[in-house]
C-alpha cells in the first residue's frame, strides 16, 4: 500500500528525531510481527515507559520464518540514534559479551533503526562472519517501509500517529481513540461495556474462533464498532496489538 498519505522511509527518518520514536518503535515492530505471522509462539517487546527497563528490546520465537521474521528464537535490538553504526556496534558488542540467558549460536540477532543506513549490508556481512550468532540482520528505514507496505493496518495506524490522514481509512485502535475522546472527559472502555458483560464475553469468544460473522446490536453503527474496539482495548498489550492489527 503506497500513497503520499501514508508514511514512507523519509517520514520514518524524520520521525526518528521526535522524542516519541524511542518509546513507540518497539510497539511498531511488535505490531508488524503480530500482523505478519500466525506462527509466533512467543513475543515480548517493552514499549512506552517500559523501554527504560533494560534487557533485550524484543524476543520472539517463531514456528516458521517469514520475510522479516527468522524462524526459531530471535533477539531484537533497536535505536533511533543519528550515529546508527555506533549504536549498532555498542548493542552488538554488549549483547555478544552478555547474551542474557540466550544461546547465541542458536539465536538470530536483528538490529532495527528508523533511519537510513547505507552500509548496513557491509556491517551485517562482517558480523555474520564472526559466527557468534546464528544469523545477523539489520532493518533500516527503507526495510521498514517495505514491511509496512505488506501490513496495511499497521501502516495506516503509524501514518495517523505521525500526522498523516489516509482518506476514508483508519485502523481500529485509532478509531477507538477518536471515538472515546469525542467527549470530555474521554469515555473509558469500562464505561462503554458497563452492563454489557455478555457482549464482551461474546466478543472474546468470537476472537478465539471467528469462523462466522459477529453480530453486535447498538443504537448506531459507530457505537457497535466502539463496543468491539473497547473490548479489545482491555486485553493485555500483546493480545490487544494482535487483534487491533488483524481486524
PDB file of C-alpha atoms in Angstrom:
ATOM      1  CA  UNK A   1       0.000   0.000   0.000  1.00  0.00           C
ATOM      2  CA  UNK A   2       1.826   3.145  -1.205  1.00  0.00           C
ATOM      3  CA  UNK A   3       0.333   6.603  -1.011  1.00  0.00           C
ATOM      4  CA  UNK A   4       1.565  10.077  -0.235  1.00  0.00           C
ATOM      5  CA  UNK A   5      -0.959   9.923   2.608  1.00  0.00           C
ATOM      6  CA  UNK A   6       0.929   7.003   4.161  1.00  0.00           C
ATOM      7  CA  UNK A   7       4.339   7.212   5.818  1.00  0.00           C
ATOM      8  CA  UNK A   8       7.411   6.266   3.798  1.00  0.00           C
ATOM      9  CA  UNK A   9      11.092   5.859   4.626  1.00  0.00           C
ATOM     10  CA  UNK A  10      11.716   9.611   4.598  1.00  0.00           C
ATOM     11  CA  UNK A  11       8.909  10.121   7.113  1.00  0.00           C
ATOM     12  CA  UNK A  12      10.476   7.463   9.332  1.00  0.00           C
ATOM     13  CA  UNK A  13      13.841   9.230   9.225  1.00  0.00           C
ATOM     14  CA  UNK A  14      12.177  12.473  10.286  1.00  0.00           C
ATOM     15  CA  UNK A  15      10.211  10.652  12.974  1.00  0.00           C
ATOM     16  CA  UNK A  16      13.467   9.347  14.449  1.00  0.00           C
ATOM     17  CA  UNK A  17      14.187  12.901  15.637  1.00  0.00           C
ATOM     18  CA  UNK A  18      10.963  13.012  17.647  1.00  0.00           C
ATOM     19  CA  UNK A  19      11.020  12.033  21.316  1.00  0.00           C
ATOM     20  CA  UNK A  20       8.178   9.549  20.961  1.00  0.00           C
ATOM     21  CA  UNK A  21      10.029   7.453  18.375  1.00  0.00           C
ATOM     22  CA  UNK A  22      12.111   5.718  21.050  1.00  0.00           C
ATOM     23  CA  UNK A  23       9.087   4.511  23.008  1.00  0.00           C
ATOM     24  CA  UNK A  24       6.816   3.774  20.027  1.00  0.00           C
ATOM     25  CA  UNK A  25       9.351   1.947  17.819  1.00  0.00           C
ATOM     26  CA  UNK A  26       9.136  -1.296  19.870  1.00  0.00           C
ATOM     27  CA  UNK A  27       5.331  -1.150  19.657  1.00  0.00           C
ATOM     28  CA  UNK A  28       5.581  -0.693  15.892  1.00  0.00           C
ATOM     29  CA  UNK A  29       7.861  -3.703  15.495  1.00  0.00           C
ATOM     30  CA  UNK A  30       5.658  -5.794  17.794  1.00  0.00           C
ATOM     31  CA  UNK A  31       2.602  -4.874  15.727  1.00  0.00           C
ATOM     32  CA  UNK A  32       4.379  -5.655  12.455  1.00  0.00           C
ATOM     33  CA  UNK A  33       5.448  -9.062  13.742  1.00  0.00           C
ATOM     34  CA  UNK A  34       1.977  -9.936  15.013  1.00  0.00           C
ATOM     35  CA  UNK A  35       0.409  -8.753  11.763  1.00  0.00           C
ATOM     36  CA  UNK A  36       2.932 -10.635   9.603  1.00  0.00           C
ATOM     37  CA  UNK A  37       2.687 -14.135  11.040  1.00  0.00           C
ATOM     38  CA  UNK A  38       0.229 -16.502  12.665  1.00  0.00           C
ATOM     39  CA  UNK A  39       3.081 -18.705  13.814  1.00  0.00           C
ATOM     40  CA  UNK A  40       4.555 -16.706  16.685  1.00  0.00           C
ATOM     41  CA  UNK A  41       4.962 -18.946  19.710  1.00  0.00           C
ATOM     42  CA  UNK A  42       6.332 -16.202  21.965  1.00  0.00           C
ATOM     43  CA  UNK A  43       6.735 -12.439  21.655  1.00  0.00           C
ATOM     44  CA  UNK A  44       7.999  -9.935  24.194  1.00  0.00           C
ATOM     45  CA  UNK A  45       8.569  -6.251  23.456  1.00  0.00           C
ATOM     46  CA  UNK A  46       8.622  -3.484  26.046  1.00  0.00           C
ATOM     47  CA  UNK A  47       7.125  -0.257  24.697  1.00  0.00           C
ATOM     48  CA  UNK A  48       6.262   3.126  26.174  1.00  0.00           C
ATOM     49  CA  UNK A  49       7.868   3.648  29.574  1.00  0.00           C
ATOM     50  CA  UNK A  50       8.960   0.016  29.507  1.00  0.00           C
ATOM     51  CA  UNK A  51      11.867   0.844  27.179  1.00  0.00           C
ATOM     52  CA  UNK A  52      13.843   2.036  30.210  1.00  0.00           C
ATOM     53  CA  UNK A  53      13.711  -1.342  31.984  1.00  0.00           C
ATOM     54  CA  UNK A  54      16.787  -2.796  30.306  1.00  0.00           C
ATOM     55  CA  UNK A  55      17.249  -6.256  28.823  1.00  0.00           C
ATOM     56  CA  UNK A  56      16.519  -7.198  25.240  1.00  0.00           C
ATOM     57  CA  UNK A  57      14.340  -4.746  23.311  1.00  0.00           C
ATOM     58  CA  UNK A  58      12.433  -7.722  21.951  1.00  0.00           C
ATOM     59  CA  UNK A  59      12.370 -11.511  21.860  1.00  0.00           C
ATOM     60  CA  UNK A  60      10.406 -13.758  19.513  1.00  0.00           C
ATOM     61  CA  UNK A  61      10.087 -17.470  18.972  1.00  0.00           C
ATOM     62  CA  UNK A  62       8.610 -18.243  15.564  1.00  0.00           C
ATOM     63  CA  UNK A  63       7.498 -21.673  14.401  1.00  0.00           C
ATOM     64  CA  UNK A  64       8.050 -20.622  10.781  1.00  0.00           C
ATOM     65  CA  UNK A  65      10.100 -17.937   9.081  1.00  0.00           C
ATOM     66  CA  UNK A  66       8.661 -15.054   7.055  1.00  0.00           C
ATOM     67  CA  UNK A  67      10.146 -12.188   5.089  1.00  0.00           C
ATOM     68  CA  UNK A  68      11.216 -10.238   8.165  1.00  0.00           C
ATOM     69  CA  UNK A  69      10.960 -12.778  10.989  1.00  0.00           C
ATOM     70  CA  UNK A  70      13.582 -15.527  11.362  1.00  0.00           C
ATOM     71  CA  UNK A  71      12.472 -18.994  12.381  1.00  0.00           C
ATOM     72  CA  UNK A  72      13.221 -20.028  15.947  1.00  0.00           C
ATOM     73  CA  UNK A  73      14.457 -17.694  18.659  1.00  0.00           C
ATOM     74  CA  UNK A  74      15.306 -14.119  17.679  1.00  0.00           C
ATOM     75  CA  UNK A  75      16.516 -11.221  19.802  1.00  0.00           C
ATOM     76  CA  UNK A  76      15.749  -7.698  18.635  1.00  0.00           C
ATOM     77  CA  UNK A  77      17.686  -4.527  19.410  1.00  0.00           C
ATOM     78  CA  UNK A  78      16.778  -1.086  18.103  1.00  0.00           C
ATOM     79  CA  UNK A  79      17.757   2.543  18.341  1.00  0.00           C
ATOM     80  CA  UNK A  80      16.809   5.926  16.906  1.00  0.00           C
ATOM     81  CA  UNK A  81      20.299   7.426  17.284  1.00  0.00           C
ATOM     82  CA  UNK A  82      21.722   9.533  14.459  1.00  0.00           C
ATOM     83  CA  UNK A  83      25.006   7.649  14.759  1.00  0.00           C
ATOM     84  CA  UNK A  84      23.440   4.415  13.586  1.00  0.00           C
ATOM     85  CA  UNK A  85      26.627   2.384  13.298  1.00  0.00           C
ATOM     86  CA  UNK A  86      27.810   3.477  16.737  1.00  0.00           C
ATOM     87  CA  UNK A  87      24.537   2.364  18.310  1.00  0.00           C
ATOM     88  CA  UNK A  88      24.557  -0.900  16.371  1.00  0.00           C
ATOM     89  CA  UNK A  89      28.168  -1.610  17.371  1.00  0.00           C
ATOM     90  CA  UNK A  90      27.534  -0.841  21.038  1.00  0.00           C
ATOM     91  CA  UNK A  91      24.434  -3.047  21.249  1.00  0.00           C
ATOM     92  CA  UNK A  92      26.016  -5.899  19.331  1.00  0.00           C
ATOM     93  CA  UNK A  93      29.216  -5.954  21.375  1.00  0.00           C
ATOM     94  CA  UNK A  94      27.354  -5.658  24.669  1.00  0.00           C
ATOM     95  CA  UNK A  95      24.907  -8.443  23.857  1.00  0.00           C
ATOM     96  CA  UNK A  96      27.596 -10.695  22.378  1.00  0.00           C
ATOM     97  CA  UNK A  97      29.546 -10.473  25.644  1.00  0.00           C
ATOM     98  CA  UNK A  98      26.426 -10.890  27.767  1.00  0.00           C
ATOM     99  CA  UNK A  99      23.593 -12.562  25.807  1.00  0.00           C
ATOM    100  CA  UNK A 100      21.266 -12.582  28.830  1.00  0.00           C
ATOM    101  CA  UNK A 101      20.491 -16.306  29.055  1.00  0.00           C
ATOM    102  CA  UNK A 102      20.335 -16.704  25.274  1.00  0.00           C
ATOM    103  CA  UNK A 103      22.480 -19.199  23.371  1.00  0.00           C
ATOM    104  CA  UNK A 104      23.922 -17.021  20.552  1.00  0.00           C
ATOM    105  CA  UNK A 105      24.721 -19.848  18.128  1.00  0.00           C
ATOM    106  CA  UNK A 106      21.053 -20.915  18.322  1.00  0.00           C
ATOM    107  CA  UNK A 107      19.634 -17.381  18.209  1.00  0.00           C
ATOM    108  CA  UNK A 108      19.152 -14.844  15.400  1.00  0.00           C
ATOM    109  CA  UNK A 109      20.104 -11.208  16.080  1.00  0.00           C
ATOM    110  CA  UNK A 110      18.215  -8.312  14.477  1.00  0.00           C
ATOM    111  CA  UNK A 111      19.079  -4.616  14.785  1.00  0.00           C
ATOM    112  CA  UNK A 112      16.486  -2.029  13.733  1.00  0.00           C
ATOM    113  CA  UNK A 113      16.809   1.691  13.032  1.00  0.00           C
ATOM    114  CA  UNK A 114      14.159   4.050  11.584  1.00  0.00           C
ATOM    115  CA  UNK A 115      16.991   5.915   9.868  1.00  0.00           C
ATOM    116  CA  UNK A 116      18.665   5.083   6.560  1.00  0.00           C
ATOM    117  CA  UNK A 117      21.925   3.181   6.869  1.00  0.00           C
ATOM    118  CA  UNK A 118      23.925   2.996   3.644  1.00  0.00           C
ATOM    119  CA  UNK A 119      26.459   0.454   4.906  1.00  0.00           C
ATOM    120  CA  UNK A 120      24.071  -1.906   6.673  1.00  0.00           C
ATOM    121  CA  UNK A 121      24.828  -4.819   4.316  1.00  0.00           C
ATOM    122  CA  UNK A 122      28.574  -4.483   4.885  1.00  0.00           C
ATOM    123  CA  UNK A 123      28.062  -4.337   8.653  1.00  0.00           C
ATOM    124  CA  UNK A 124      25.770  -7.370   8.578  1.00  0.00           C
ATOM    125  CA  UNK A 125      28.211  -9.388   6.466  1.00  0.00           C
ATOM    126  CA  UNK A 126      31.112  -8.607   8.801  1.00  0.00           C
ATOM    127  CA  UNK A 127      29.121  -9.567  11.886  1.00  0.00           C
ATOM    128  CA  UNK A 128      27.812 -12.737  10.277  1.00  0.00           C
ATOM    129  CA  UNK A 129      31.383 -13.841   9.528  1.00  0.00           C
ATOM    130  CA  UNK A 130      32.223 -13.622  13.242  1.00  0.00           C
ATOM    131  CA  UNK A 131      29.995 -16.645  13.771  1.00  0.00           C
ATOM    132  CA  UNK A 132      28.739 -15.574  17.200  1.00  0.00           C
ATOM    133  CA  UNK A 133      25.031 -15.535  16.341  1.00  0.00           C
ATOM    134  CA  UNK A 134      23.034 -17.969  14.226  1.00  0.00           C
ATOM    135  CA  UNK A 135      22.074 -15.118  11.889  1.00  0.00           C
ATOM    136  CA  UNK A 136      22.522 -11.340  11.895  1.00  0.00           C
ATOM    137  CA  UNK A 137      20.144  -8.918  10.193  1.00  0.00           C
ATOM    138  CA  UNK A 138      19.649  -5.139  10.004  1.00  0.00           C
ATOM    139  CA  UNK A 139      16.434  -3.356   9.055  1.00  0.00           C
ATOM    140  CA  UNK A 140      16.591   0.372   8.335  1.00  0.00           C
ATOM    141  CA  UNK A 141      14.000   2.943   7.201  1.00  0.00           C
ATOM    142  CA  UNK A 142      13.715   1.523   3.689  1.00  0.00           C
ATOM    143  CA  UNK A 143      13.222  -2.003   5.015  1.00  0.00           C
ATOM    144  CA  UNK A 144      10.573  -0.769   7.446  1.00  0.00           C
ATOM    145  CA  UNK A 145       8.754   0.970   4.593  1.00  0.00           C
ATOM    146  CA  UNK A 146       8.651  -2.351   2.726  1.00  0.00           C
ATOM    147  CA  UNK A 147       7.458  -4.174   5.835  1.00  0.00           C
ATOM    148  CA  UNK A 148       4.750  -1.580   6.416  1.00  0.00           C
ATOM    149  CA  UNK A 149       3.570  -1.877   2.814  1.00  0.00           C
ATOM    150  CA  UNK A 150       2.892  -5.568   3.457  1.00  0.00           C
ATOM    151  CA  UNK A 151       0.752  -4.785   6.520  1.00  0.00           C
ATOM    152  CA  UNK A 152      -1.839  -2.107   5.637  1.00  0.00           C
ATOM    153  CA  UNK A 153      -3.475  -1.884   9.077  1.00  0.00           C
ATOM    154  CA  UNK A 154      -0.176  -1.159  10.824  1.00  0.00           C
ATOM    155  CA  UNK A 155       0.763   1.218   8.001  1.00  0.00           C
ATOM    156  CA  UNK A 156      -2.425   3.213   8.469  1.00  0.00           C
ATOM    157  CA  UNK A 157      -2.014   3.239  12.276  1.00  0.00           C
ATOM    158  CA  UNK A 158       1.522   4.625  12.092  1.00  0.00           C
ATOM    159  CA  UNK A 159       0.572   7.127   9.403  1.00  0.00           C
ATOM    160  CA  UNK A 160      -2.182   8.554  11.596  1.00  0.00           C
ATOM    161  CA  UNK A 161       0.174   8.619  14.585  1.00  0.00           C
ATOM    162  CA  UNK A 162       2.715  10.583  12.563  1.00  0.00           C
ATOM    163  CA  UNK A 163       0.137  13.132  11.437  1.00  0.00           C
ATOM    164  CA  UNK A 164      -0.909  11.799   8.067  1.00  0.00           C
ATOM    165  CA  UNK A 165      -4.561  11.079   7.355  1.00  0.00           C
ATOM    166  CA  UNK A 166      -5.254   8.363   4.784  1.00  0.00           C
ATOM    167  CA  UNK A 167      -8.522   9.186   3.033  1.00  0.00           C
ATOM    168  CA  UNK A 168     -11.535   7.135   4.173  1.00  0.00           C
ATOM    169  CA  UNK A 169      -9.268   4.775   6.067  1.00  0.00           C
ATOM    170  CA  UNK A 170      -8.451   4.187   9.724  1.00  0.00           C
ATOM    171  CA  UNK A 171      -7.320   1.361  11.961  1.00  0.00           C
ATOM    172  CA  UNK A 172      -9.398   0.017  14.838  1.00  0.00           C
ATOM    173  CA  UNK A 173      -7.111   1.386  17.557  1.00  0.00           C
ATOM    174  CA  UNK A 174      -7.180   4.905  16.114  1.00  0.00           C
ATOM    175  CA  UNK A 175     -10.951   4.627  15.657  1.00  0.00           C
ATOM    176  CA  UNK A 176     -11.377   3.800  19.339  1.00  0.00           C
ATOM    177  CA  UNK A 177      -9.134   6.689  20.409  1.00  0.00           C
ATOM    178  CA  UNK A 178     -11.030   9.203  18.250  1.00  0.00           C
ATOM    179  CA  UNK A 179     -14.463   7.910  19.285  1.00  0.00           C
ATOM    180  CA  UNK A 180     -13.738   7.749  23.013  1.00  0.00           C
ATOM    181  CA  UNK A 181     -12.177  11.219  23.077  1.00  0.00           C
ATOM    182  CA  UNK A 182     -15.154  12.944  21.461  1.00  0.00           C
ATOM    183  CA  UNK A 183     -16.350  13.759  24.974  1.00  0.00           C
ATOM    184  CA  UNK A 184     -14.615  15.476  27.885  1.00  0.00           C
ATOM    185  CA  UNK A 185     -13.592  13.614  29.891  1.00  0.00           C
ATOM    186  CA  UNK A 186     -12.971  10.760  27.482  1.00  0.00           C
ATOM    187  CA  UNK A 187     -15.203   7.699  27.679  1.00  0.00           C
ATOM    188  CA  UNK A 188     -13.420   4.716  29.198  1.00  0.00           C
ATOM    189  CA  UNK A 189     -13.651   1.175  27.877  1.00  0.00           C
ATOM    190  CA  UNK A 190     -15.163   0.095  31.190  1.00  0.00           C
ATOM    191  CA  UNK A 191     -17.911   2.693  30.849  1.00  0.00           C
ATOM    192  CA  UNK A 192     -18.814   1.615  27.329  1.00  0.00           C
ATOM    193  CA  UNK A 193     -19.011  -2.023  28.420  1.00  0.00           C
ATOM    194  CA  UNK A 194     -20.801  -1.411  31.727  1.00  0.00           C
ATOM    195  CA  UNK A 195     -23.772  -3.771  31.975  1.00  0.00           C
ATOM    196  CA  UNK A 196     -22.668  -5.494  28.785  1.00  0.00           C
ATOM    197  CA  UNK A 197     -20.599  -8.349  30.200  1.00  0.00           C
ATOM    198  CA  UNK A 198     -22.410 -10.808  27.945  1.00  0.00           C
ATOM    199  CA  UNK A 199     -21.450  -8.776  24.880  1.00  0.00           C
ATOM    200  CA  UNK A 200     -17.814  -8.578  25.986  1.00  0.00           C
ATOM    201  CA  UNK A 201     -17.758 -12.338  26.549  1.00  0.00           C
ATOM    202  CA  UNK A 202     -19.294 -12.889  23.108  1.00  0.00           C
ATOM    203  CA  UNK A 203     -16.611 -10.693  21.518  1.00  0.00           C
ATOM    204  CA  UNK A 204     -13.792 -12.558  23.278  1.00  0.00           C
ATOM    205  CA  UNK A 205     -15.268 -15.896  22.264  1.00  0.00           C
ATOM    206  CA  UNK A 206     -15.507 -14.731  18.652  1.00  0.00           C
ATOM    207  CA  UNK A 207     -11.890 -13.550  18.676  1.00  0.00           C
ATOM    208  CA  UNK A 208     -10.808 -17.050  19.688  1.00  0.00           C
ATOM    209  CA  UNK A 209     -12.900 -18.715  17.000  1.00  0.00           C
ATOM    210  CA  UNK A 210     -14.008 -16.291  14.287  1.00  0.00           C
ATOM    211  CA  UNK A 211     -15.391 -18.810  11.827  1.00  0.00           C
ATOM    212  CA  UNK A 212     -18.676 -16.941  11.424  1.00  0.00           C
ATOM    213  CA  UNK A 213     -19.696 -13.259  11.327  1.00  0.00           C
ATOM    214  CA  UNK A 214     -20.005 -11.413  14.627  1.00  0.00           C
ATOM    215  CA  UNK A 215     -23.281  -9.555  15.072  1.00  0.00           C
ATOM    216  CA  UNK A 216     -23.431  -6.692  17.596  1.00  0.00           C
ATOM    217  CA  UNK A 217     -26.552  -4.648  18.276  1.00  0.00           C
ATOM    218  CA  UNK A 218     -26.258  -0.984  19.266  1.00  0.00           C
ATOM    219  CA  UNK A 219     -28.065   2.294  18.637  1.00  0.00           C
ATOM    220  CA  UNK A 220     -25.649   3.231  15.831  1.00  0.00           C
ATOM    221  CA  UNK A 221     -23.030   1.564  13.661  1.00  0.00           C
ATOM    222  CA  UNK A 222     -20.342   3.714  15.278  1.00  0.00           C
ATOM    223  CA  UNK A 223     -21.369   2.555  18.747  1.00  0.00           C
ATOM    224  CA  UNK A 224     -21.261  -1.087  17.662  1.00  0.00           C
ATOM    225  CA  UNK A 225     -17.707  -0.645  16.371  1.00  0.00           C
ATOM    226  CA  UNK A 226     -16.803   1.180  19.596  1.00  0.00           C
ATOM    227  CA  UNK A 227     -18.118  -1.759  21.669  1.00  0.00           C
ATOM    228  CA  UNK A 228     -15.891  -4.111  19.724  1.00  0.00           C
ATOM    229  CA  UNK A 229     -12.854  -1.831  19.991  1.00  0.00           C
ATOM    230  CA  UNK A 230     -13.423  -1.183  23.706  1.00  0.00           C
ATOM    231  CA  UNK A 231     -13.460  -4.901  24.485  1.00  0.00           C
ATOM    232  CA  UNK A 232     -10.170  -5.409  22.660  1.00  0.00           C
ATOM    233  CA  UNK A 233      -8.605  -2.410  24.427  1.00  0.00           C
ATOM    234  CA  UNK A 234      -8.979  -4.221  27.774  1.00  0.00           C
ATOM    235  CA  UNK A 235      -6.851  -7.175  26.677  1.00  0.00           C
ATOM    236  CA  UNK A 236      -3.153  -7.478  27.624  1.00  0.00           C
ATOM    237  CA  UNK A 237      -0.950  -5.327  25.376  1.00  0.00           C
ATOM    238  CA  UNK A 238       0.315  -8.114  23.108  1.00  0.00           C
ATOM    239  CA  UNK A 239      -3.174  -9.543  22.535  1.00  0.00           C
ATOM    240  CA  UNK A 240      -4.580  -6.050  22.054  1.00  0.00           C
ATOM    241  CA  UNK A 241      -1.995  -5.219  19.387  1.00  0.00           C
ATOM    242  CA  UNK A 242      -2.603  -8.561  17.684  1.00  0.00           C
ATOM    243  CA  UNK A 243      -6.375  -8.163  17.409  1.00  0.00           C
ATOM    244  CA  UNK A 244      -6.264  -4.461  16.563  1.00  0.00           C
ATOM    245  CA  UNK A 245      -3.980  -5.220  13.624  1.00  0.00           C
ATOM    246  CA  UNK A 246      -5.965  -8.252  12.473  1.00  0.00           C
ATOM    247  CA  UNK A 247      -9.356  -6.530  12.219  1.00  0.00           C
TER     248      UNK A 247
END
